[in-house]
Amino acid sequence: MLSKSNNEGRFQISVHSLDELVPKHHLVRKIENAIDFTFIYDLVRDKYSAEMGRP
């Protein structure tokens, strides 16, 4: 039951990696191993700033 007086769960943090969330034999893992997606970086280079944000 939810109540306004119980705020304990609000401040708990849980950290997960994608490796933990995707099962070992999932189709997405097979696709990742079969296809090299690094070509996408060249295709979208002009869409992102080289000076600001993450590369």
mmCIF file with all atom_site columns, N, CA, C and O in Angstrom:
data_model
loop_
_atom_site.group_PDB
_atom_site.id
_atom_site.type_symbol
_atom_site.label_atom_id
_atom_site.label_alt_id
_atom_site.label_comp_id
_atom_site.label_asym_id
_atom_site.label_entity_id
_atom_site.label_seq_id
_atom_site.pdbx_PDB_ins_code
_atom_site.Cartn_x
_atom_site.Cartn_y
_atom_site.Cartn_z
_atom_site.occupancy
_atom_site.B_iso_or_equiv
_atom_site.pdbx_formal_charge
_atom_site.auth_seq_id
_atom_site.auth_comp_id
_atom_site.auth_asym_id
_atom_site.auth_atom_id
_atom_site.pdbx_PDB_model_num
ATOM 1   N N  . MET A 1 1  ? 0.837  -1.184  0.000   1.00 0.00 ? 1  MET A N  1
ATOM 2   C CA . MET A 1 1  ? 0.000  0.000   0.000   1.00 0.00 ? 1  MET A CA 1
ATOM 3   C C  . MET A 1 1  ? 0.884  1.250   0.000   1.00 0.00 ? 1  MET A C  1
ATOM 4   O O  . MET A 1 1  ? 1.878  1.333   0.693   1.00 0.00 ? 1  MET A O  1
ATOM 5   N N  . LEU A 1 2  ? 0.523  2.200   -0.792  1.00 0.00 ? 2  LEU A N  1
ATOM 6   C CA . LEU A 1 2  ? 1.271  3.450   -0.868  1.00 0.00 ? 2  LEU A CA 1
ATOM 7   C C  . LEU A 1 2  ? 0.751  4.436   0.169   1.00 0.00 ? 2  LEU A C  1
ATOM 8   O O  . LEU A 1 2  ? -0.449 4.552   0.389   1.00 0.00 ? 2  LEU A O  1
ATOM 9   N N  . SER A 1 3  ? 1.644  5.117   0.797   1.00 0.00 ? 3  SER A N  1
ATOM 10  C CA . SER A 1 3  ? 1.216  6.174   1.717   1.00 0.00 ? 3  SER A CA 1
ATOM 11  C C  . SER A 1 3  ? 2.206  7.325   1.632   1.00 0.00 ? 3  SER A C  1
ATOM 12  O O  . SER A 1 3  ? 3.367  7.143   1.293   1.00 0.00 ? 3  SER A O  1
ATOM 13  N N  . LYS A 1 4  ? 1.743  8.501   1.946   1.00 0.00 ? 4  LYS A N  1
ATOM 14  C CA . LYS A 1 4  ? 2.594  9.683   1.870   1.00 0.00 ? 4  LYS A CA 1
ATOM 15  C C  . LYS A 1 4  ? 3.645  9.706   2.967   1.00 0.00 ? 4  LYS A C  1
ATOM 16  O O  . LYS A 1 4  ? 4.665  10.349  2.840   1.00 0.00 ? 4  LYS A O  1
ATOM 17  N N  . SER A 1 5  ? 3.408  8.984   4.062   1.00 0.00 ? 5  SER A N  1
ATOM 18  C CA . SER A 1 5  ? 4.350  9.034   5.174   1.00 0.00 ? 5  SER A CA 1
ATOM 19  C C  . SER A 1 5  ? 5.557  8.116   4.983   1.00 0.00 ? 5  SER A C  1
ATOM 20  O O  . SER A 1 5  ? 6.534  8.230   5.700   1.00 0.00 ? 5  SER A O  1
ATOM 21  N N  . ASN A 1 6  ? 5.527  7.218   3.995   1.00 0.00 ? 6  ASN A N  1
ATOM 22  C CA . ASN A 1 6  ? 6.633  6.283   3.778   1.00 0.00 ? 6  ASN A CA 1
ATOM 23  C C  . ASN A 1 6  ? 7.457  6.742   2.581   1.00 0.00 ? 6  ASN A C  1
ATOM 24  O O  . ASN A 1 6  ? 7.164  6.408   1.442   1.00 0.00 ? 6  ASN A O  1
ATOM 25  N N  . ASN A 1 7  ? 8.505  7.510   2.833   1.00 0.00 ? 7  ASN A N  1
ATOM 26  C CA . ASN A 1 7  ? 9.358  8.035   1.762   1.00 0.00 ? 7  ASN A CA 1
ATOM 27  C C  . ASN A 1 7  ? 10.680 7.283   1.655   1.00 0.00 ? 7  ASN A C  1
ATOM 28  O O  . ASN A 1 7  ? 11.550 7.674   0.907   1.00 0.00 ? 7  ASN A O  1
ATOM 29  N N  . GLU A 1 8  ? 10.857 6.234   2.414   1.00 0.00 ? 8  GLU A N  1
ATOM 30  C CA . GLU A 1 8  ? 12.131 5.518   2.469   1.00 0.00 ? 8  GLU A CA 1
ATOM 31  C C  . GLU A 1 8  ? 12.588 5.019   1.091   1.00 0.00 ? 8  GLU A C  1
ATOM 32  O O  . GLU A 1 8  ? 13.743 5.160   0.728   1.00 0.00 ? 8  GLU A O  1
ATOM 33  N N  . GLY A 1 9  ? 11.695 4.453   0.312   1.00 0.00 ? 9  GLY A N  1
ATOM 34  C CA . GLY A 1 9  ? 12.043 3.898   -0.989  1.00 0.00 ? 9  GLY A CA 1
ATOM 35  C C  . GLY A 1 9  ? 12.448 4.939   -2.014  1.00 0.00 ? 9  GLY A C  1
ATOM 36  O O  . GLY A 1 9  ? 13.123 4.631   -2.987  1.00 0.00 ? 9  GLY A O  1
ATOM 37  N N  . ARG A 1 10 ? 12.069 6.168   -1.818  1.00 0.00 ? 10 ARG A N  1
ATOM 38  C CA . ARG A 1 10 ? 12.377 7.243   -2.751  1.00 0.00 ? 10 ARG A CA 1
ATOM 39  C C  . ARG A 1 10 ? 13.858 7.507   -2.908  1.00 0.00 ? 10 ARG A C  1
ATOM 40  O O  . ARG A 1 10 ? 14.308 7.907   -3.964  1.00 0.00 ? 10 ARG A O  1
ATOM 41  N N  . PHE A 1 11 ? 14.604 7.335   -1.854  1.00 0.00 ? 11 PHE A N  1
ATOM 42  C CA . PHE A 1 11 ? 15.997 7.743   -1.861  1.00 0.00 ? 11 PHE A CA 1
ATOM 43  C C  . PHE A 1 11 ? 16.962 6.577   -2.115  1.00 0.00 ? 11 PHE A C  1
ATOM 44  O O  . PHE A 1 11 ? 18.160 6.728   -1.997  1.00 0.00 ? 11 PHE A O  1
ATOM 45  N N  . GLN A 1 12 ? 16.438 5.421   -2.470  1.00 0.00 ? 12 GLN A N  1
ATOM 46  C CA . GLN A 1 12 ? 17.280 4.280   -2.779  1.00 0.00 ? 12 GLN A CA 1
ATOM 47  C C  . GLN A 1 12 ? 17.657 4.316   -4.248  1.00 0.00 ? 12 GLN A C  1
ATOM 48  O O  . GLN A 1 12 ? 16.837 4.611   -5.099  1.00 0.00 ? 12 GLN A O  1
ATOM 49  N N  . ILE A 1 13 ? 18.915 4.016   -4.510  1.00 0.00 ? 13 ILE A N  1
ATOM 50  C CA . ILE A 1 13 ? 19.426 4.042   -5.883  1.00 0.00 ? 13 ILE A CA 1
ATOM 51  C C  . ILE A 1 13 ? 19.825 2.639   -6.277  1.00 0.00 ? 13 ILE A C  1
ATOM 52  O O  . ILE A 1 13 ? 20.459 1.913   -5.511  1.00 0.00 ? 13 ILE A O  1
ATOM 53  N N  . SER A 1 14 ? 19.482 2.261   -7.483  1.00 0.00 ? 14 SER A N  1
ATOM 54  C CA . SER A 1 14 ? 19.839 0.955   -8.005  1.00 0.00 ? 14 SER A CA 1
ATOM 55  C C  . SER A 1 14 ? 20.572 1.162   -9.323  1.00 0.00 ? 14 SER A C  1
ATOM 56  O O  . SER A 1 14 ? 20.062 1.837   -10.218 1.00 0.00 ? 14 SER A O  1
ATOM 57  N N  . VAL A 1 15 ? 21.762 0.595   -9.455  1.00 0.00 ? 15 VAL A N  1
ATOM 58  C CA . VAL A 1 15 ? 22.565 0.759   -10.669 1.00 0.00 ? 15 VAL A CA 1
ATOM 59  C C  . VAL A 1 15 ? 22.649 -0.587  -11.385 1.00 0.00 ? 15 VAL A C  1
ATOM 60  O O  . VAL A 1 15 ? 22.971 -1.603  -10.773 1.00 0.00 ? 15 VAL A O  1
ATOM 61  N N  . HIS A 1 16 ? 22.347 -0.571  -12.672 1.00 0.00 ? 16 HIS A N  1
ATOM 62  C CA . HIS A 1 16 ? 22.397 -1.788  -13.481 1.00 0.00 ? 16 HIS A CA 1
ATOM 63  C C  . HIS A 1 16 ? 23.135 -1.491  -14.780 1.00 0.00 ? 16 HIS A C  1
ATOM 64  O O  . HIS A 1 16 ? 23.065 -0.384  -15.305 1.00 0.00 ? 16 HIS A O  1
ATOM 65  N N  . SER A 1 17 ? 23.822 -2.480  -15.294 1.00 0.00 ? 17 SER A N  1
ATOM 66  C CA . SER A 1 17 ? 24.437 -2.337  -16.609 1.00 0.00 ? 17 SER A CA 1
ATOM 67  C C  . SER A 1 17 ? 23.555 -3.062  -17.627 1.00 0.00 ? 17 SER A C  1
ATOM 68  O O  . SER A 1 17 ? 22.747 -3.929  -17.270 1.00 0.00 ? 17 SER A O  1
ATOM 69  N N  . LEU A 1 18 ? 23.708 -2.727  -18.902 1.00 0.00 ? 18 LEU A N  1
ATOM 70  C CA . LEU A 1 18 ? 22.930 -3.405  -19.927 1.00 0.00 ? 18 LEU A CA 1
ATOM 71  C C  . LEU A 1 18 ? 23.256 -4.891  -19.968 1.00 0.00 ? 18 LEU A C  1
ATOM 72  O O  . LEU A 1 18 ? 22.393 -5.715  -20.266 1.00 0.00 ? 18 LEU A O  1
ATOM 73  N N  . ASP A 1 19 ? 24.497 -5.257  -19.663 1.00 0.00 ? 19 ASP A N  1
ATOM 74  C CA . ASP A 1 19 ? 24.869 -6.666  -19.646 1.00 0.00 ? 19 ASP A CA 1
ATOM 75  C C  . ASP A 1 19 ? 24.057 -7.452  -18.625 1.00 0.00 ? 19 ASP A C  1
ATOM 76  O O  . ASP A 1 19 ? 23.750 -8.621  -18.831 1.00 0.00 ? 19 ASP A O  1
ATOM 77  N N  . GLU A 1 20 ? 23.702 -6.814  -17.530 1.00 0.00 ? 20 GLU A N  1
ATOM 78  C CA . GLU A 1 20 ? 22.892 -7.477  -16.510 1.00 0.00 ? 20 GLU A CA 1
ATOM 79  C C  . GLU A 1 20 ? 21.430 -7.610  -16.953 1.00 0.00 ? 20 GLU A C  1
ATOM 80  O O  . GLU A 1 20 ? 20.757 -8.555  -16.576 1.00 0.00 ? 20 GLU A O  1
ATOM 81  N N  . LEU A 1 21 ? 20.967 -6.678  -17.750 1.00 0.00 ? 21 LEU A N  1
ATOM 82  C CA . LEU A 1 21 ? 19.553 -6.639  -18.111 1.00 0.00 ? 21 LEU A CA 1
ATOM 83  C C  . LEU A 1 21 ? 19.213 -7.496  -19.329 1.00 0.00 ? 21 LEU A C  1
ATOM 84  O O  . LEU A 1 21 ? 18.078 -7.942  -19.468 1.00 0.00 ? 21 LEU A O  1
ATOM 85  N N  . VAL A 1 22 ? 20.176 -7.712  -20.232 1.00 0.00 ? 22 VAL A N  1
ATOM 86  C CA . VAL A 1 22 ? 19.916 -8.482  -21.447 1.00 0.00 ? 22 VAL A CA 1
ATOM 87  C C  . VAL A 1 22 ? 20.420 -9.914  -21.245 1.00 0.00 ? 22 VAL A C  1
ATOM 88  O O  . VAL A 1 22 ? 21.598 -10.111 -20.957 1.00 0.00 ? 22 VAL A O  1
ATOM 89  N N  . PRO A 1 23 ? 19.564 -10.911 -21.389 1.00 0.00 ? 23 PRO A N  1
ATOM 90  C CA . PRO A 1 23 ? 19.985 -12.299 -21.209 1.00 0.00 ? 23 PRO A CA 1
ATOM 91  C C  . PRO A 1 23 ? 21.113 -12.691 -22.172 1.00 0.00 ? 23 PRO A C  1
ATOM 92  O O  . PRO A 1 23 ? 21.229 -12.138 -23.271 1.00 0.00 ? 23 PRO A O  1
ATOM 93  N N  . LYS A 1 24 ? 21.942 -13.646 -21.766 1.00 0.00 ? 24 LYS A N  1
ATOM 94  C CA . LYS A 1 24 ? 23.122 -14.045 -22.547 1.00 0.00 ? 24 LYS A CA 1
ATOM 95  C C  . LYS A 1 24 ? 22.782 -14.486 -23.963 1.00 0.00 ? 24 LYS A C  1
ATOM 96  O O  . LYS A 1 24 ? 23.535 -14.236 -24.890 1.00 0.00 ? 24 LYS A O  1
ATOM 97  N N  . HIS A 1 25 ? 21.680 -15.167 -24.161 1.00 0.00 ? 25 HIS A N  1
ATOM 98  C CA . HIS A 1 25 ? 21.357 -15.730 -25.474 1.00 0.00 ? 25 HIS A CA 1
ATOM 99  C C  . HIS A 1 25 ? 20.257 -14.950 -26.194 1.00 0.00 ? 25 HIS A C  1
ATOM 100 O O  . HIS A 1 25 ? 19.579 -15.488 -27.073 1.00 0.00 ? 25 HIS A O  1
ATOM 101 N N  . HIS A 1 26 ? 20.107 -13.689 -25.862 1.00 0.00 ? 26 HIS A N  1
ATOM 102 C CA . HIS A 1 26 ? 19.088 -12.838 -26.476 1.00 0.00 ? 26 HIS A CA 1
ATOM 103 C C  . HIS A 1 26 ? 19.480 -12.502 -27.910 1.00 0.00 ? 26 HIS A C  1
ATOM 104 O O  . HIS A 1 26 ? 20.662 -12.383 -28.244 1.00 0.00 ? 26 HIS A O  1
ATOM 105 N N  . LEU A 1 27 ? 18.505 -12.327 -28.771 1.00 0.00 ? 27 LEU A N  1
ATOM 106 C CA . LEU A 1 27 ? 18.740 -12.009 -30.180 1.00 0.00 ? 27 LEU A CA 1
ATOM 107 C C  . LEU A 1 27 ? 19.568 -10.739 -30.355 1.00 0.00 ? 27 LEU A C  1
ATOM 108 O O  . LEU A 1 27 ? 20.413 -10.654 -31.255 1.00 0.00 ? 27 LEU A O  1
ATOM 109 N N  . VAL A 1 28 ? 19.365 -9.761  -29.497 1.00 0.00 ? 28 VAL A N  1
ATOM 110 C CA . VAL A 1 28 ? 20.107 -8.495  -29.601 1.00 0.00 ? 28 VAL A CA 1
ATOM 111 C C  . VAL A 1 28 ? 21.613 -8.734  -29.477 1.00 0.00 ? 28 VAL A C  1
ATOM 112 O O  . VAL A 1 28 ? 22.408 -8.122  -30.166 1.00 0.00 ? 28 VAL A O  1
ATOM 113 N N  . ARG A 1 29 ? 22.024 -9.645  -28.610 1.00 0.00 ? 29 ARG A N  1
ATOM 114 C CA . ARG A 1 29 ? 23.452 -9.954  -28.449 1.00 0.00 ? 29 ARG A CA 1
ATOM 115 C C  . ARG A 1 29 ? 24.003 -10.611 -29.706 1.00 0.00 ? 29 ARG A C  1
ATOM 116 O O  . ARG A 1 29 ? 25.127 -10.342 -30.128 1.00 0.00 ? 29 ARG A O  1
ATOM 117 N N  . LYS A 1 30 ? 23.228 -11.474 -30.336 1.00 0.00 ? 30 LYS A N  1
ATOM 118 C CA . LYS A 1 30 ? 23.656 -12.133 -31.577 1.00 0.00 ? 30 LYS A CA 1
ATOM 119 C C  . LYS A 1 30 ? 23.829 -11.107 -32.699 1.00 0.00 ? 30 LYS A C  1
ATOM 120 O O  . LYS A 1 30 ? 24.783 -11.162 -33.470 1.00 0.00 ? 30 LYS A O  1
ATOM 121 N N  . ILE A 1 31 ? 22.898 -10.176 -32.779 1.00 0.00 ? 31 ILE A N  1
ATOM 122 C CA . ILE A 1 31 ? 22.979 -9.123  -33.799 1.00 0.00 ? 31 ILE A CA 1
ATOM 123 C C  . ILE A 1 31 ? 24.207 -8.254  -33.549 1.00 0.00 ? 31 ILE A C  1
ATOM 124 O O  . ILE A 1 31 ? 24.944 -7.925  -34.483 1.00 0.00 ? 31 ILE A O  1
ATOM 125 N N  . GLU A 1 32 ? 24.444 -7.886  -32.295 1.00 0.00 ? 32 GLU A N  1
ATOM 126 C CA . GLU A 1 32 ? 25.601 -7.052  -31.953 1.00 0.00 ? 32 GLU A CA 1
ATOM 127 C C  . GLU A 1 32 ? 26.911 -7.735  -32.351 1.00 0.00 ? 32 GLU A C  1
ATOM 128 O O  . GLU A 1 32 ? 27.837 -7.089  -32.833 1.00 0.00 ? 32 GLU A O  1
ATOM 129 N N  . ASN A 1 33 ? 26.993 -9.033  -32.175 1.00 0.00 ? 33 ASN A N  1
ATOM 130 C CA . ASN A 1 33 ? 28.209 -9.774  -32.537 1.00 0.00 ? 33 ASN A CA 1
ATOM 131 C C  . ASN A 1 33 ? 28.358 -9.963  -34.037 1.00 0.00 ? 33 ASN A C  1
ATOM 132 O O  . ASN A 1 33 ? 29.476 -10.104 -34.534 1.00 0.00 ? 33 ASN A O  1
ATOM 133 N N  . ALA A 1 34 ? 27.247 -9.969  -34.775 1.00 0.00 ? 34 ALA A N  1
ATOM 134 C CA . ALA A 1 34 ? 27.291 -10.240 -36.209 1.00 0.00 ? 34 ALA A CA 1
ATOM 135 C C  . ALA A 1 34 ? 27.499 -8.994  -37.062 1.00 0.00 ? 34 ALA A C  1
ATOM 136 O O  . ALA A 1 34 ? 28.047 -9.078  -38.163 1.00 0.00 ? 34 ALA A O  1
ATOM 137 N N  . ILE A 1 35 ? 27.084 -7.828  -36.580 1.00 0.00 ? 35 ILE A N  1
ATOM 138 C CA . ILE A 1 35 ? 27.117 -6.606  -37.386 1.00 0.00 ? 35 ILE A CA 1
ATOM 139 C C  . ILE A 1 35 ? 27.985 -5.559  -36.708 1.00 0.00 ? 35 ILE A C  1
ATOM 140 O O  . ILE A 1 35 ? 27.841 -5.291  -35.524 1.00 0.00 ? 35 ILE A O  1
ATOM 141 N N  . ASP A 1 36 ? 28.863 -4.955  -37.489 1.00 0.00 ? 36 ASP A N  1
ATOM 142 C CA . ASP A 1 36 ? 29.700 -3.866  -36.992 1.00 0.00 ? 36 ASP A CA 1
ATOM 143 C C  . ASP A 1 36 ? 28.970 -2.543  -37.252 1.00 0.00 ? 36 ASP A C  1
ATOM 144 O O  . ASP A 1 36 ? 28.831 -2.123  -38.401 1.00 0.00 ? 36 ASP A O  1
ATOM 145 N N  . PHE A 1 37 ? 28.489 -1.918  -36.199 1.00 0.00 ? 37 PHE A N  1
ATOM 146 C CA . PHE A 1 37 ? 27.702 -0.696  -36.330 1.00 0.00 ? 37 PHE A CA 1
ATOM 147 C C  . PHE A 1 37 ? 28.536 0.578   -36.273 1.00 0.00 ? 37 PHE A C  1
ATOM 148 O O  . PHE A 1 37 ? 27.987 1.671   -36.224 1.00 0.00 ? 37 PHE A O  1
ATOM 149 N N  . THR A 1 38 ? 29.855 0.478   -36.287 1.00 0.00 ? 38 THR A N  1
ATOM 150 C CA . THR A 1 38 ? 30.687 1.680   -36.177 1.00 0.00 ? 38 THR A CA 1
ATOM 151 C C  . THR A 1 38 ? 30.529 2.615   -37.373 1.00 0.00 ? 38 THR A C  1
ATOM 152 O O  . THR A 1 38 ? 30.850 3.800   -37.267 1.00 0.00 ? 38 THR A O  1
ATOM 153 N N  . PHE A 1 39 ? 30.018 2.118   -38.508 1.00 0.00 ? 39 PHE A N  1
ATOM 154 C CA . PHE A 1 39 ? 29.809 2.967   -39.683 1.00 0.00 ? 39 PHE A CA 1
ATOM 155 C C  . PHE A 1 39 ? 28.808 4.085   -39.390 1.00 0.00 ? 39 PHE A C  1
ATOM 156 O O  . PHE A 1 39 ? 28.806 5.130   -40.046 1.00 0.00 ? 39 PHE A O  1
ATOM 157 N N  . ILE A 1 40 ? 27.959 3.904   -38.410 1.00 0.00 ? 40 ILE A N  1
ATOM 158 C CA . ILE A 1 40 ? 26.924 4.893   -38.089 1.00 0.00 ? 40 ILE A CA 1
ATOM 159 C C  . ILE A 1 40 ? 27.547 6.210   -37.618 1.00 0.00 ? 40 ILE A C  1
ATOM 160 O O  . ILE A 1 40 ? 27.020 7.279   -37.904 1.00 0.00 ? 40 ILE A O  1
ATOM 161 N N  . TYR A 1 41 ? 28.680 6.127   -36.919 1.00 0.00 ? 41 TYR A N  1
ATOM 162 C CA . TYR A 1 41 ? 29.329 7.351   -36.433 1.00 0.00 ? 41 TYR A CA 1
ATOM 163 C C  . TYR A 1 41 ? 29.660 8.299   -37.588 1.00 0.00 ? 41 TYR A C  1
ATOM 164 O O  . TYR A 1 41 ? 29.480 9.513   -37.481 1.00 0.00 ? 41 TYR A O  1
ATOM 165 N N  . ASP A 1 42 ? 30.139 7.765   -38.713 1.00 0.00 ? 42 ASP A N  1
ATOM 166 C CA . ASP A 1 42 ? 30.441 8.615   -39.871 1.00 0.00 ? 42 ASP A CA 1
ATOM 167 C C  . ASP A 1 42 ? 29.166 9.195   -40.492 1.00 0.00 ? 42 ASP A C  1
ATOM 168 O O  . ASP A 1 42 ? 29.161 10.333  -40.960 1.00 0.00 ? 42 ASP A O  1
ATOM 169 N N  . LEU A 1 43 ? 28.102 8.430   -40.470 1.00 0.00 ? 43 LEU A N  1
ATOM 170 C CA . LEU A 1 43 ? 26.846 8.893   -41.073 1.00 0.00 ? 43 LEU A CA 1
ATOM 171 C C  . LEU A 1 43 ? 26.195 10.033  -40.290 1.00 0.00 ? 43 LEU A C  1
ATOM 172 O O  . LEU A 1 43 ? 25.507 10.871  -40.880 1.00 0.00 ? 43 LEU A O  1
ATOM 173 N N  . VAL A 1 44 ? 26.408 10.083  -38.986 1.00 0.00 ? 44 VAL A N  1
ATOM 174 C CA . VAL A 1 44 ? 25.737 11.094  -38.166 1.00 0.00 ? 44 VAL A CA 1
ATOM 175 C C  . VAL A 1 44 ? 26.684 12.149  -37.602 1.00 0.00 ? 44 VAL A C  1
ATOM 176 O O  . VAL A 1 44 ? 26.278 12.984  -36.804 1.00 0.00 ? 44 VAL A O  1
ATOM 177 N N  . ARG A 1 45 ? 27.930 12.130  -38.020 1.00 0.00 ? 45 ARG A N  1
ATOM 178 C CA . ARG A 1 45 ? 28.932 13.058  -37.498 1.00 0.00 ? 45 ARG A CA 1
ATOM 179 C C  . ARG A 1 45 ? 28.491 14.515  -37.606 1.00 0.00 ? 45 ARG A C  1
ATOM 180 O O  . ARG A 1 45 ? 28.674 15.308  -36.694 1.00 0.00 ? 45 ARG A O  1
ATOM 181 N N  . ASP A 1 46 ? 27.858 14.898  -38.707 1.00 0.00 ? 46 ASP A N  1
ATOM 182 C CA . ASP A 1 46 ? 27.448 16.294  -38.899 1.00 0.00 ? 46 ASP A CA 1
ATOM 183 C C  . ASP A 1 46 ? 26.214 16.671  -38.069 1.00 0.00 ? 46 ASP A C  1
ATOM 184 O O  . ASP A 1 46 ? 25.840 17.839  -37.998 1.00 0.00 ? 46 ASP A O  1
ATOM 185 N N  . LYS A 1 47 ? 25.607 15.729  -37.414 1.00 0.00 ? 47 LYS A N  1
ATOM 186 C CA . LYS A 1 47 ? 24.423 15.995  -36.599 1.00 0.00 ? 47 LYS A CA 1
ATOM 187 C C  . LYS A 1 47 ? 24.768 16.365  -35.146 1.00 0.00 ? 47 LYS A C  1
ATOM 188 O O  . LYS A 1 47 ? 23.903 16.772  -34.395 1.00 0.00 ? 47 LYS A O  1
ATOM 189 N N  . TYR A 1 48 ? 26.016 16.161  -34.748 1.00 0.00 ? 48 TYR A N  1
ATOM 190 C CA . TYR A 1 48 ? 26.430 16.386  -33.372 1.00 0.00 ? 48 TYR A CA 1
ATOM 191 C C  . TYR A 1 48 ? 27.589 17.366  -33.293 1.00 0.00 ? 48 TYR A C  1
ATOM 192 O O  . TYR A 1 48 ? 28.407 17.449  -34.194 1.00 0.00 ? 48 TYR A O  1
ATOM 193 N N  . SER A 1 49 ? 27.678 18.086  -32.194 1.00 0.00 ? 49 SER A N  1
ATOM 194 C CA . SER A 1 49 ? 28.735 19.067  -31.998 1.00 0.00 ? 49 SER A CA 1
ATOM 195 C C  . SER A 1 49 ? 30.022 18.377  -31.562 1.00 0.00 ? 49 SER A C  1
ATOM 196 O O  . SER A 1 49 ? 30.011 17.520  -30.683 1.00 0.00 ? 49 SER A O  1
ATOM 197 N N  . ALA A 1 50 ? 31.143 18.779  -32.125 1.00 0.00 ? 50 ALA A N  1
ATOM 198 C CA . ALA A 1 50 ? 32.442 18.217  -31.733 1.00 0.00 ? 50 ALA A CA 1
ATOM 199 C C  . ALA A 1 50 ? 32.972 18.901  -30.483 1.00 0.00 ? 50 ALA A C  1
ATOM 200 O O  . ALA A 1 50 ? 33.817 18.338  -29.790 1.00 0.00 ? 50 ALA A O  1
ATOM 201 N N  . GLU A 1 51 ? 32.473 20.120  -30.173 1.00 0.00 ? 51 GLU A N  1
ATOM 202 C CA . GLU A 1 51 ? 32.977 20.877  -29.020 1.00 0.00 ? 51 GLU A CA 1
ATOM 203 C C  . GLU A 1 51 ? 32.165 20.684  -27.751 1.00 0.00 ? 51 GLU A C  1
ATOM 204 O O  . GLU A 1 51 ? 32.672 20.832  -26.657 1.00 0.00 ? 51 GLU A O  1
ATOM 205 N N  . MET A 1 52 ? 30.890 20.382  -27.875 1.00 0.00 ? 52 MET A N  1
ATOM 206 C CA . MET A 1 52 ? 30.014 20.306  -26.693 1.00 0.00 ? 52 MET A CA 1
ATOM 207 C C  . MET A 1 52 ? 29.408 18.910  -26.567 1.00 0.00 ? 52 MET A C  1
ATOM 208 O O  . MET A 1 52 ? 29.153 18.238  -27.551 1.00 0.00 ? 52 MET A O  1
ATOM 209 N N  . GLY A 1 53 ? 29.181 18.494  -25.332 1.00 0.00 ? 53 GLY A N  1
ATOM 210 C CA . GLY A 1 53 ? 28.500 17.216  -25.108 1.00 0.00 ? 53 GLY A CA 1
ATOM 211 C C  . GLY A 1 53 ? 29.424 16.030  -25.243 1.00 0.00 ? 53 GLY A C  1
ATOM 212 O O  . GLY A 1 53 ? 30.645 16.171  -25.322 1.00 0.00 ? 53 GLY A O  1
ATOM 213 N N  . ARG A 1 54 ? 28.817 14.869  -25.287 1.00 0.00 ? 54 ARG A N  1
ATOM 214 C CA . ARG A 1 54 ? 29.583 13.629  -25.391 1.00 0.00 ? 54 ARG A CA 1
ATOM 215 C C  . ARG A 1 54 ? 29.854 13.309  -26.849 1.00 0.00 ? 54 ARG A C  1
ATOM 216 O O  . ARG A 1 54 ? 29.057 13.631  -27.712 1.00 0.00 ? 54 ARG A O  1
ATOM 217 N N  . PRO A 1 55 ? 30.985 12.678  -27.122 1.00 0.00 ? 55 PRO A N  1
ATOM 218 C CA . PRO A 1 55 ? 31.291 12.327  -28.517 1.00 0.00 ? 55 PRO A CA 1
ATOM 219 C C  . PRO A 1 55 ? 30.336 11.273  -29.065 1.00 0.00 ? 55 PRO A C  1
ATOM 220 O O  . PRO A 1 55 ? 29.753 10.529  -28.327 1.00 0.00 ? 55 PRO A O  1
#
